[in-house]
Short mmCIF file of C-alpha atoms in Angstrom, two decimals:
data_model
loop_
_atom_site.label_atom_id
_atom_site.label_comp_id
_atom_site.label_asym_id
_atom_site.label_seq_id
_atom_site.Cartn_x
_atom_site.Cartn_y
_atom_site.Cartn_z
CA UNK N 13 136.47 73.88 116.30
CA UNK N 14 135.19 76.65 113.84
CA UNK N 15 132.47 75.87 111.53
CA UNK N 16 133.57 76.92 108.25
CA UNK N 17 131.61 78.13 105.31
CA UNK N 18 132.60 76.33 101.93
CA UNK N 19 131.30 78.07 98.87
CA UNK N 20 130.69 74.63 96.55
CA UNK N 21 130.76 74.99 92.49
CA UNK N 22 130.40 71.79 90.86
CA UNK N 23 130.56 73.17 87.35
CA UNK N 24 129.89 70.60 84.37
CA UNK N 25 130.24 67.49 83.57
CA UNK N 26 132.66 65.22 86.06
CA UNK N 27 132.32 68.24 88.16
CA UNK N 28 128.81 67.06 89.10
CA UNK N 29 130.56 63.91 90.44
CA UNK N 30 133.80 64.54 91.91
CA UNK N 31 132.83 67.39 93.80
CA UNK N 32 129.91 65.67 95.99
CA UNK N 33 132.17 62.93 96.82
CA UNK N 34 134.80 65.28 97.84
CA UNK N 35 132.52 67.30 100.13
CA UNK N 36 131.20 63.82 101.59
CA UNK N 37 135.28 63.28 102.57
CA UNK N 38 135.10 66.13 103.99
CA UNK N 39 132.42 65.91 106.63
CA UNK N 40 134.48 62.87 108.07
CA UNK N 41 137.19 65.91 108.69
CA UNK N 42 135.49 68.93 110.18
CA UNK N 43 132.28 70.94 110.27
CA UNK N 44 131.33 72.67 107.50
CA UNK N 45 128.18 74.84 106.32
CA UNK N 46 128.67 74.00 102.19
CA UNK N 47 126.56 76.78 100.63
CA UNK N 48 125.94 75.76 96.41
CA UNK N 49 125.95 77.97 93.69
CA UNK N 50 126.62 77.96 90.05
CA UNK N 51 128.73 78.59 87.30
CA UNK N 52 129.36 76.91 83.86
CA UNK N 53 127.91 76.31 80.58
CA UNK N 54 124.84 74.76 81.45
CA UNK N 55 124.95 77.64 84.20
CA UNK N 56 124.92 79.99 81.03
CA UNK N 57 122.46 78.03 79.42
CA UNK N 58 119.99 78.15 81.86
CA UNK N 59 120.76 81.76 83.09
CA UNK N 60 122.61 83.42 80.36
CA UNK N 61 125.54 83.95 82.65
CA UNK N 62 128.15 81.24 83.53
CA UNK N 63 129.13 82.89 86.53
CA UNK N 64 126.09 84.89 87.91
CA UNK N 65 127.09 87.66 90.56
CA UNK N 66 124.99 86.16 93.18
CA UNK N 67 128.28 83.02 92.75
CA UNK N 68 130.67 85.70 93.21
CA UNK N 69 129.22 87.34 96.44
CA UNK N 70 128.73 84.05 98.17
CA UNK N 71 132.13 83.39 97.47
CA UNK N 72 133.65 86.59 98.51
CA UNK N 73 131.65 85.84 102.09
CA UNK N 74 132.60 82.10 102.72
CA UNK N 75 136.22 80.95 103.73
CA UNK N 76 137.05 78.99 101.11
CA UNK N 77 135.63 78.14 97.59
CA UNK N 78 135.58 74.36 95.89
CA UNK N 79 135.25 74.59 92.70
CA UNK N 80 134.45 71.24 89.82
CA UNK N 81 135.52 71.94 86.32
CA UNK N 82 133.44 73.86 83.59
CA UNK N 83 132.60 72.97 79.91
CA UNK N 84 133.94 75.74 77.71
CA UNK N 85 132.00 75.81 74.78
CA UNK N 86 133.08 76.82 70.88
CA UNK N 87 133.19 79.84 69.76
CA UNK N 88 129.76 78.69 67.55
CA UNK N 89 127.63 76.78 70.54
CA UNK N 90 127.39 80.96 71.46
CA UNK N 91 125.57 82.53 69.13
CA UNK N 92 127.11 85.39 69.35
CA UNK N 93 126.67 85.61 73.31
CA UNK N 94 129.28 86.60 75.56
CA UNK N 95 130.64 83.70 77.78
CA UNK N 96 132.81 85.03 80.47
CA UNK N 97 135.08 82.04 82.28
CA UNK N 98 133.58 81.43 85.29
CA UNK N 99 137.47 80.41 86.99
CA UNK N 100 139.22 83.61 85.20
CA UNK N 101 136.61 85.80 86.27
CA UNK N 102 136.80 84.23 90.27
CA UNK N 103 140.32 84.64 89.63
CA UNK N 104 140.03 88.36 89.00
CA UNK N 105 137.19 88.95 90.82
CA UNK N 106 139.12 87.61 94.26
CA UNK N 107 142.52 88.45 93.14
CA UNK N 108 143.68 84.77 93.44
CA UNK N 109 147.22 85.44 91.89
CA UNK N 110 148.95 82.69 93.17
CA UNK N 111 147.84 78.84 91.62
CA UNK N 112 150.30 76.11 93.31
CA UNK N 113 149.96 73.30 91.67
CA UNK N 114 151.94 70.15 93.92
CA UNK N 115 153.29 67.38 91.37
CA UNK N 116 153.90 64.19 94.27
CA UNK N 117 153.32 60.53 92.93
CA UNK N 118 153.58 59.98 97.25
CA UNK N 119 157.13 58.51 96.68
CA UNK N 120 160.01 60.16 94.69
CA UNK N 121 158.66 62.58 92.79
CA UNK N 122 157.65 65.84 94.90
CA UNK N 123 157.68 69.24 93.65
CA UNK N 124 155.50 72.69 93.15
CA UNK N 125 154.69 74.47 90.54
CA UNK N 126 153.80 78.03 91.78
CA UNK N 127 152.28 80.16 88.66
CA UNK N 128 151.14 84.11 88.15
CA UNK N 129 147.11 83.33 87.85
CA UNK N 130 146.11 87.10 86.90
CA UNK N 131 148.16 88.20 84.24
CA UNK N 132 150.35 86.97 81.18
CA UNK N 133 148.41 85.95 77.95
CA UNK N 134 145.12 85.10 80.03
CA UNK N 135 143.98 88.98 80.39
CA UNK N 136 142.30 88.65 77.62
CA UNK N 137 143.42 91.54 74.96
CA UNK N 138 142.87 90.02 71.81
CA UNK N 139 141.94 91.78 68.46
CA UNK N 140 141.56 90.91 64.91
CA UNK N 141 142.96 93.36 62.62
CA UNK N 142 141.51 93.35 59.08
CA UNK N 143 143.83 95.10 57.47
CA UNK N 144 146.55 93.26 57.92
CA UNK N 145 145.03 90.47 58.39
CA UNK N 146 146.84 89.89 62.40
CA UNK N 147 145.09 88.45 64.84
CA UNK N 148 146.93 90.00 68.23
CA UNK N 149 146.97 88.51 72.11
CA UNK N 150 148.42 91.52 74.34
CA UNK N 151 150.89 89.43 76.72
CA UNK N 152 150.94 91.64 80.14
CA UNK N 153 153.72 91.11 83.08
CA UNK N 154 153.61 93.71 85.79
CA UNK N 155 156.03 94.38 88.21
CA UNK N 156 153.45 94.46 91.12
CA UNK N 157 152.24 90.76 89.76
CA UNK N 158 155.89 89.99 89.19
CA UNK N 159 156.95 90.56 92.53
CA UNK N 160 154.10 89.07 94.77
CA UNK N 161 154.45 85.86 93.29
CA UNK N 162 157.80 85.19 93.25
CA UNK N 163 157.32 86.53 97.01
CA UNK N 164 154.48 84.00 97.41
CA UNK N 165 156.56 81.37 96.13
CA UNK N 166 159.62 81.75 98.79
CA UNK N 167 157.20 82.22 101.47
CA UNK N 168 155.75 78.75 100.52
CA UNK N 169 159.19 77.64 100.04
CA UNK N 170 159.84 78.45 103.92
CA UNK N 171 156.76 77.19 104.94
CA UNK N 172 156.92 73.57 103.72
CA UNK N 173 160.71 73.56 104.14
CA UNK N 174 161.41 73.48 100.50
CA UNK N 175 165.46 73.82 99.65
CA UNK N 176 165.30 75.55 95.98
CA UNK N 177 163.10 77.80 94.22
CA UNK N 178 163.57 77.64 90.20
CA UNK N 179 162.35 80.95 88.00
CA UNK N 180 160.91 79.19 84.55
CA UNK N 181 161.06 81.85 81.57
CA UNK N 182 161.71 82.59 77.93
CA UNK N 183 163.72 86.09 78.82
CA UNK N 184 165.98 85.27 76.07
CA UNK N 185 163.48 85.71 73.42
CA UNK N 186 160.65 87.94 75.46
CA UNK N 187 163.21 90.12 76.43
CA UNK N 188 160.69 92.87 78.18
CA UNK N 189 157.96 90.73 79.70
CA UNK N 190 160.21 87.93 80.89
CA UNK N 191 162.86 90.11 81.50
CA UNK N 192 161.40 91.88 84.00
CA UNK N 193 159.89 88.45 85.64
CA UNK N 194 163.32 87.30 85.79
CA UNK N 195 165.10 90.46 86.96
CA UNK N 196 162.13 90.93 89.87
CA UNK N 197 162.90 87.10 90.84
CA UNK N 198 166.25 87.42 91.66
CA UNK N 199 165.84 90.67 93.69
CA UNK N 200 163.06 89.05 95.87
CA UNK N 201 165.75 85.69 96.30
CA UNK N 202 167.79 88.81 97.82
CA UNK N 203 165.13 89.16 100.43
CA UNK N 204 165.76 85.53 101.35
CA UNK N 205 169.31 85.13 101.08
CA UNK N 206 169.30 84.37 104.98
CA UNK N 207 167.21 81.09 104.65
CA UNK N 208 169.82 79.32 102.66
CA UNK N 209 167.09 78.78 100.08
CA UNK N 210 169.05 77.82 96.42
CA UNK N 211 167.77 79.59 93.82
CA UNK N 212 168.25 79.43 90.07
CA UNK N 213 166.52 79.56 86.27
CA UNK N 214 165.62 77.65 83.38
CA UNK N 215 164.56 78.57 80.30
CA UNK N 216 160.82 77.08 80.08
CA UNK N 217 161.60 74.68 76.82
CA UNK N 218 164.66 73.37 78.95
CA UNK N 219 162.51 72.90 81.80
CA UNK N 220 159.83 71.23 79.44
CA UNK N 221 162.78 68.28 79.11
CA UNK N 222 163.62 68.40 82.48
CA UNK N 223 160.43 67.66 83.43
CA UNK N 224 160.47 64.17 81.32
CA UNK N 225 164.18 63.54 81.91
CA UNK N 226 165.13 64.32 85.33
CA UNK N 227 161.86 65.46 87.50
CA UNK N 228 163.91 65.41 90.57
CA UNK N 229 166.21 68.59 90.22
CA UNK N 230 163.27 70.73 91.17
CA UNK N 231 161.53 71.47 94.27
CA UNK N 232 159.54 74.80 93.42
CA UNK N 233 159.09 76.28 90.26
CA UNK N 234 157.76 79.54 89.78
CA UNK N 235 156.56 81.35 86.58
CA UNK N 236 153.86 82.81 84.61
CA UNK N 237 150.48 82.31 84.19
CA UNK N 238 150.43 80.30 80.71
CA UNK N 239 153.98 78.39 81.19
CA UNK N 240 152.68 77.65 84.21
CA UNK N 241 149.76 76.02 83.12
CA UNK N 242 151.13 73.62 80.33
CA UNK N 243 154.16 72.60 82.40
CA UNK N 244 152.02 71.44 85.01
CA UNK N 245 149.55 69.86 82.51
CA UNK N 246 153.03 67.89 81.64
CA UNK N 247 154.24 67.24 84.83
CA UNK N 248 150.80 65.59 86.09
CA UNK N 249 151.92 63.07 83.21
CA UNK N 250 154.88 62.22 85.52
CA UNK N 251 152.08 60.60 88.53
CA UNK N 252 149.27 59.10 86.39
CA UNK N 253 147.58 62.21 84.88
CA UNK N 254 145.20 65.25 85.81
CA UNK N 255 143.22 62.56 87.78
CA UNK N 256 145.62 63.19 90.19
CA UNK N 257 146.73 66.50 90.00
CA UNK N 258 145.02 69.11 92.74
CA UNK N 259 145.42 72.67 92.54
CA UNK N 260 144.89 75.63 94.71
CA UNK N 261 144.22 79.74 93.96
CA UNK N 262 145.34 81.86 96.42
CA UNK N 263 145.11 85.62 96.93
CA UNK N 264 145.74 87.93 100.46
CA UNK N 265 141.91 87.34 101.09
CA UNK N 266 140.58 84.27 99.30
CA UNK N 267 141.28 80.55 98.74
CA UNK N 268 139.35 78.51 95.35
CA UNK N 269 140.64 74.99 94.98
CA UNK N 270 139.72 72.78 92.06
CA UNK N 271 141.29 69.44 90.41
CA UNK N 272 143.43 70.74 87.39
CA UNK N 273 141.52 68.66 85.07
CA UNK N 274 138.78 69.52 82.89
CA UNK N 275 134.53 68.69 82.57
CA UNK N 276 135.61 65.42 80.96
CA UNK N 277 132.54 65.14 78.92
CA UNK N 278 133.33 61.94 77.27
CA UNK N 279 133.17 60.02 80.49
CA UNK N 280 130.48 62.12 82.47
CA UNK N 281 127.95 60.11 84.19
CA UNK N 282 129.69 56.73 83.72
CA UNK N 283 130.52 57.01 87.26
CA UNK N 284 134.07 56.35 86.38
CA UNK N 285 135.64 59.89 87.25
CA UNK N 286 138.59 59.88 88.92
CA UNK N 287 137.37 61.89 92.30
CA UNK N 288 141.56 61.94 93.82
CA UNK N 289 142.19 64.79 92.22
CA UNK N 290 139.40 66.95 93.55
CA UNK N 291 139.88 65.03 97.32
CA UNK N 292 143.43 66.19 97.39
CA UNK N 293 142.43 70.05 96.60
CA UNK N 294 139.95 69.49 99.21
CA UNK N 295 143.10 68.47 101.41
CA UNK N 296 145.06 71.21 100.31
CA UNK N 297 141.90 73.66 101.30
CA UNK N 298 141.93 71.97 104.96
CA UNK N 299 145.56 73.44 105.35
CA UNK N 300 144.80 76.76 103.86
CA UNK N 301 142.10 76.85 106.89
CA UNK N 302 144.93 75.74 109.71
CA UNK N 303 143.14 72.23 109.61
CA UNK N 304 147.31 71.12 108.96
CA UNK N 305 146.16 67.32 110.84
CA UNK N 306 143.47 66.57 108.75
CA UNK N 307 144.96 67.95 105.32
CA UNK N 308 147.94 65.22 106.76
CA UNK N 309 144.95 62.26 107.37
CA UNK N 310 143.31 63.27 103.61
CA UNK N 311 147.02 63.20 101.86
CA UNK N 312 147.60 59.66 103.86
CA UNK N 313 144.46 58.20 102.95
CA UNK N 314 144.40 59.12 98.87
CA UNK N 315 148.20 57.47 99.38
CA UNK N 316 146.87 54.47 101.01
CA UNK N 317 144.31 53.88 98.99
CA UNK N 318 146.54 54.65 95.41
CA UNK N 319 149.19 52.13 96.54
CA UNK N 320 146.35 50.04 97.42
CA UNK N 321 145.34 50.07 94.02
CA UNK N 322 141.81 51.31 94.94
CA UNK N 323 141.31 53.40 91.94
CA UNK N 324 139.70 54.08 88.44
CA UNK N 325 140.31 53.10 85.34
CA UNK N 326 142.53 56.06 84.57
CA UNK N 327 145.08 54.62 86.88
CA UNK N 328 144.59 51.10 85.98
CA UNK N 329 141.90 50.33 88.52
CA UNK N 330 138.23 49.23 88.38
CA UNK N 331 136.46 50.90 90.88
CA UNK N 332 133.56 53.21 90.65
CA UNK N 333 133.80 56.69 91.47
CA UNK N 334 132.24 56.26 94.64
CA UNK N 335 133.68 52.78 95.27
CA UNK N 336 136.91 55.07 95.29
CA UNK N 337 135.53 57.87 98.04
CA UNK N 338 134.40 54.96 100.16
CA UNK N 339 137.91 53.41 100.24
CA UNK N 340 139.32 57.29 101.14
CA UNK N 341 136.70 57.31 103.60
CA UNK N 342 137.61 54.19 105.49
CA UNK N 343 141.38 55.18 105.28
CA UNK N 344 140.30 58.79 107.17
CA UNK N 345 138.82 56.68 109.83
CA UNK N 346 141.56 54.72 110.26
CA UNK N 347 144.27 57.64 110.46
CA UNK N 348 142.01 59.99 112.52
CA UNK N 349 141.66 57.40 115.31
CA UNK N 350 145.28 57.44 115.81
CA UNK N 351 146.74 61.27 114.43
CA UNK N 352 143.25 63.37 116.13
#
């Protein structure tokens, strides 16, 4: 088996916590050579950068790149300093324009969200004008970003034998940007008609509802960048909250995973962090690397161990973060004997 080189960014906060146990599932799966580096605010408080280039080239030369969660700080911790990102500028940097973000409470809720991860709101063009008093955010949808997406998202949908892909936009009121994202859409579902695949779109307040009323009328959703990251901050809602919600960035050349939540600074070092989250990205990085058995064994033992009621406080248990990667632990032992 090939020894694969992890690029490992704990971040801040919770980040400090979840990650380690993560990597120590992950040695009970595979070999790995995890090479750390930094990034975050106390990354930029230490260096002046919260993403130092010597981050980016290790993880532009290992095969896939864990990453914790960072503390953003206020626009007055700065000091007038620039703070770039550090996850928008990997995102850039390794043209990760493709964030799936699986919604599954391991029973009968089981969909995708597929977002645009480079574009949209989150470029960054904002300006203050003074003299009429406007603050402006430049919204840009390209057809290039458009397309290889929504491409992205059927491919997945063929891959994991997914029946429907949904389009989520507001092309009724952003007639240009989500116009175009909606046009592109159904000329790639063209490109698929063969497959069966049933496609169709929501407007992204409907879907919003949908979401809370009737989960199970999607399978994948795909749409753009911000959307995309508020629906699935709602849908996570739907299976016990962000400590349970993994996500993954993927580009042509490059894979970052990361739990969708946050630094979680009100709860760092209490040893209380939900690690799941973070140990099913790490699963979902085990199939991006053709480890597809041992993704299977992680997924099985985070269900095991949830209907087992071996969890934190966030989901009702009382179990230590650890206490929690231990029980994973014993569950990979138990699956691997029989499925490796």
């Amino acid at each position: 088996m090939k020894k694969y080189k992890i690029c490992v960014i704990e971040g801040d906060g919770v980040g400090k916590e979840v990650i380690p146990e993560t990597v120590r599932v992950l040695k009970n799966l595979g070999d790995f050579q995890f090479i750390k580096e930094y990034a975050g605010y106390e990354c930029f408080k230490k260096y002046g950068d919260a993403i130092p280039s010597k981050t980016v080239e290790t993880a532009k030369e290992c095969d896939a790149i864990l990453f914790g969660a960072v503390t953003t700080p206020k626009p007055h911790e700065l000091e007038g300093k620039v703070y770039r990102s550090p996850i928008l500028t990997l995102r850039r940097e390794l043209d990760l324009y493709a964030n799936i973000r699986p919604i599954s409470n391991f029973r009968d809720i089981d969909f995708v969200i597929i977002r645009e991860n480079t574009e949209g709101l989150y470029v960054g063009r904002e300006y203050y004008n003074p003299c009429t008093e406007e603050a402006v955010a430049e919204r840009v949808i390209s057809k290039k970003g458009c397309y290889r997406v929504v491409k992205f998202a059927f491919e997945y949908a063929l891959k994991h034998h997914r029946k429907k892909v949904t389009c989520v936009h507001k092309a009724n009121v952003l007639r240009v940007t989500d116009g175009l994202f909606l046009k592109i859409f159904y000329q790639v579902s063209e490109e698929y008609k063969e497959y069966n695949i049933e496609v169709n779109d929501y407007l992204v307040d409907t879907t919003a509802m949908y979401i809370v009323k009737n989960p199970k009328i999607f399978d994948v959703i795909v749409t753009t960048n911000l959307f995309g990251d508020i629906l699935s901050d709602e849908a996570s809602g739907l299976i016990g909250g962000l400590g349970l919600a993994p996500s993954a960035n993927i580009g042509d050349r490059y894979g970052l995973f990361e739990p969708v939540h946050g630094s979680a600074p009100d709860i760092a070092g209490k040893g209380i962090a939900n690690p799941l989250a973070t140990i099913l990205s790490g699963a979902m990085m085990l199939y991006y690397l053709g480890m597809k058995k041992e993704s299977k064994i992680l997924r099985m033992a985070v269900k095991s161990v949830v209907e087992k009621g071996y969890t934190t406080p966030d989901l009702g248990g009382n179990l230590k973060t650890r206490e929690v990667t231990d029980k994973v632990i014993e569950e990979v032992k138990k699956y691997s004997e029989v499925l490796l």
